[in-house]
C-alpha angles and dihedrals in degrees: 000000000000125000118278126219122190122194118195113208135025097221125108095298097044095043094051092046091051092050089059091054103049095110107026098115092242132108104262120188125185115196124192135165089231134049098232142054108245123212096216097185089072098042091107090059090055089049092053098045100256098110133024123236089250091061094057099039134064126187109254092218090056094046092050101034094113093067107100094196097032122099132182123218130191109225145102121255109239109171144329137228104209094188093054093036094233135138117205115211137179127232124218091264092055097255119131133230136174133234116200115217141184092188126027128197114189117201099153096143130206137285135218114287123214092185096242096322103096089157087077090069093076090064102025115045118202129226108243107095139042089248088057091053094049091047090051091048089053092050094048098045095043091047090064091043091051092049090052091063099045118098104216136049090232092058092044096049099080091047091052093049118091120189122198121190115207131045099214123109095285094049094045093047092047094048092048093049093051090054091047091049090051098044100039119018096034099030096105103023101085131069106197102034137046105226091199088070089068113124118224113195119195117195123194133169096214131077093252139021120254094022092180090068130075112279092245091056091045090053091048090052091050091053090052092049090050091048095053092045106257110150107221121201113190130190095032135112124212103240102173138022126187141159091275104041152310136282125211132193122203116238093219125070132302082035095220115209117217128186123208123192106224131150092199118057120170126191127213100144108124142327136238136196120276116253092257090065093066092052090046092052092049093048092049093043096235130132114240120218124252092280093049095256120149117243114234137187124245091275089053093249121131113255109267093012111082092174095058122078126185118198140171126021092344096062123088112210131140092335091287111178123250096248133134096253093056089052094047094049092043092049092050091047094051091046091052091048091055090046089054093049088051091053100260099113148339119297119236119224099213137035111227117193117215110208105222092177142267126257138188131188112223105171143325108321089355123103138134128227127187120193111170106295092348115099121186128184142160119027095343090051090048093053091046091049090053094049092050094050095044090051093051097050110115102240140023090245091057091048094050097045093045092049092049092048092051091048092050091049092050091049098045106020090226130126114210099183098083102117113129130212131200099222100255139013094254092057092043093056093053121095113258095255093051090050092054096046094045089055091050091047091052090050091049092047091050091051091049092049091050092050092048092049091051092049091049090049091052091050091051093049098043112099115247115266122231 
């Protein structure tokens, strides 16, 4: 029987590892919980109606169809048995199956972190999945539609207030795009409201937005945000999220608490490891870092397990950032290492990351790019940002359609991708009022279940009374 290679995850790391293993003469299996590769850096443009989901996704089977010994499987990694060399996965219907492996590449990625307050997710979707983007699009578009039907400015105000938690690239890009949507695409489409009056609040715990960038670029980005009307609040943490708004607490004394009425709250503040990472760490007997990432050696293998590689956001090595280029280079490296082990090349002892730069879109014709000592901003930064993102899209079709869509938006100022969905057909067929109340009932039931579980836990831990 030939050697078997299993790759967990079809993101940047997994896809680039698989592309190195198309012709190795081994049985290569890529497993992912979705059917498509998602270009996460442009999720916020899908969420704000600039791009469609088809322009930022590519079917994994299509991308990897040229691999004669490479197959793609839909499933979610659950656990591994390193002694038996088996990965256990779950199908969509909940049933389990196993995948034997001789070599394992884990590129499972990260998920949105709510820092111990997962209850916020029901009111504040994150920005990590396509479902997140579509949910955010629905919240943004319907907020303007709701405001159009309300009779007073006081009633409209919460619907025209958008709160974004997190001042990193995703939060800044999302906040800027909401303002652009309001001031350009929607500016002349409503009768009763002026969309340009929409408030966009950006909350960040640090002393400047985009802290990973050079201070000069960060300051440039802040000026652009101020110019387009984003209200930035620095040095504050979001400490409560509800259906009606958001609460912030200042980091400095006297730790002032401020409440903002906002019907749309969006969350981009931090990531954490997916549940599979914890089981992986336990099975491999390694201690994950504070974010749940798996420590790896210089060749990206897990200590004590030379046949297991971890790449992308999930790996912990030299404080490398969780960006697409790290995942792509790590995936290629791990794929080449497996090729070498299988006799198709020479193994390299150390992974060396080449920093090709970091970029963030701020507003129309305004972006920042940092490549080593080179800092670009304004129009030049914007053009560079566009070239980088077009080049990194997974397929020629994605590149062409995205470029044409951007060109059409620049020429006309319109955004055509504003259709909203309701999550599933059963919800969509319900009258509006029933949809709303069923969502509230689910939230109330979840809260009740949590309270009951906590009470049961207290009962179990209390000492017996005489």
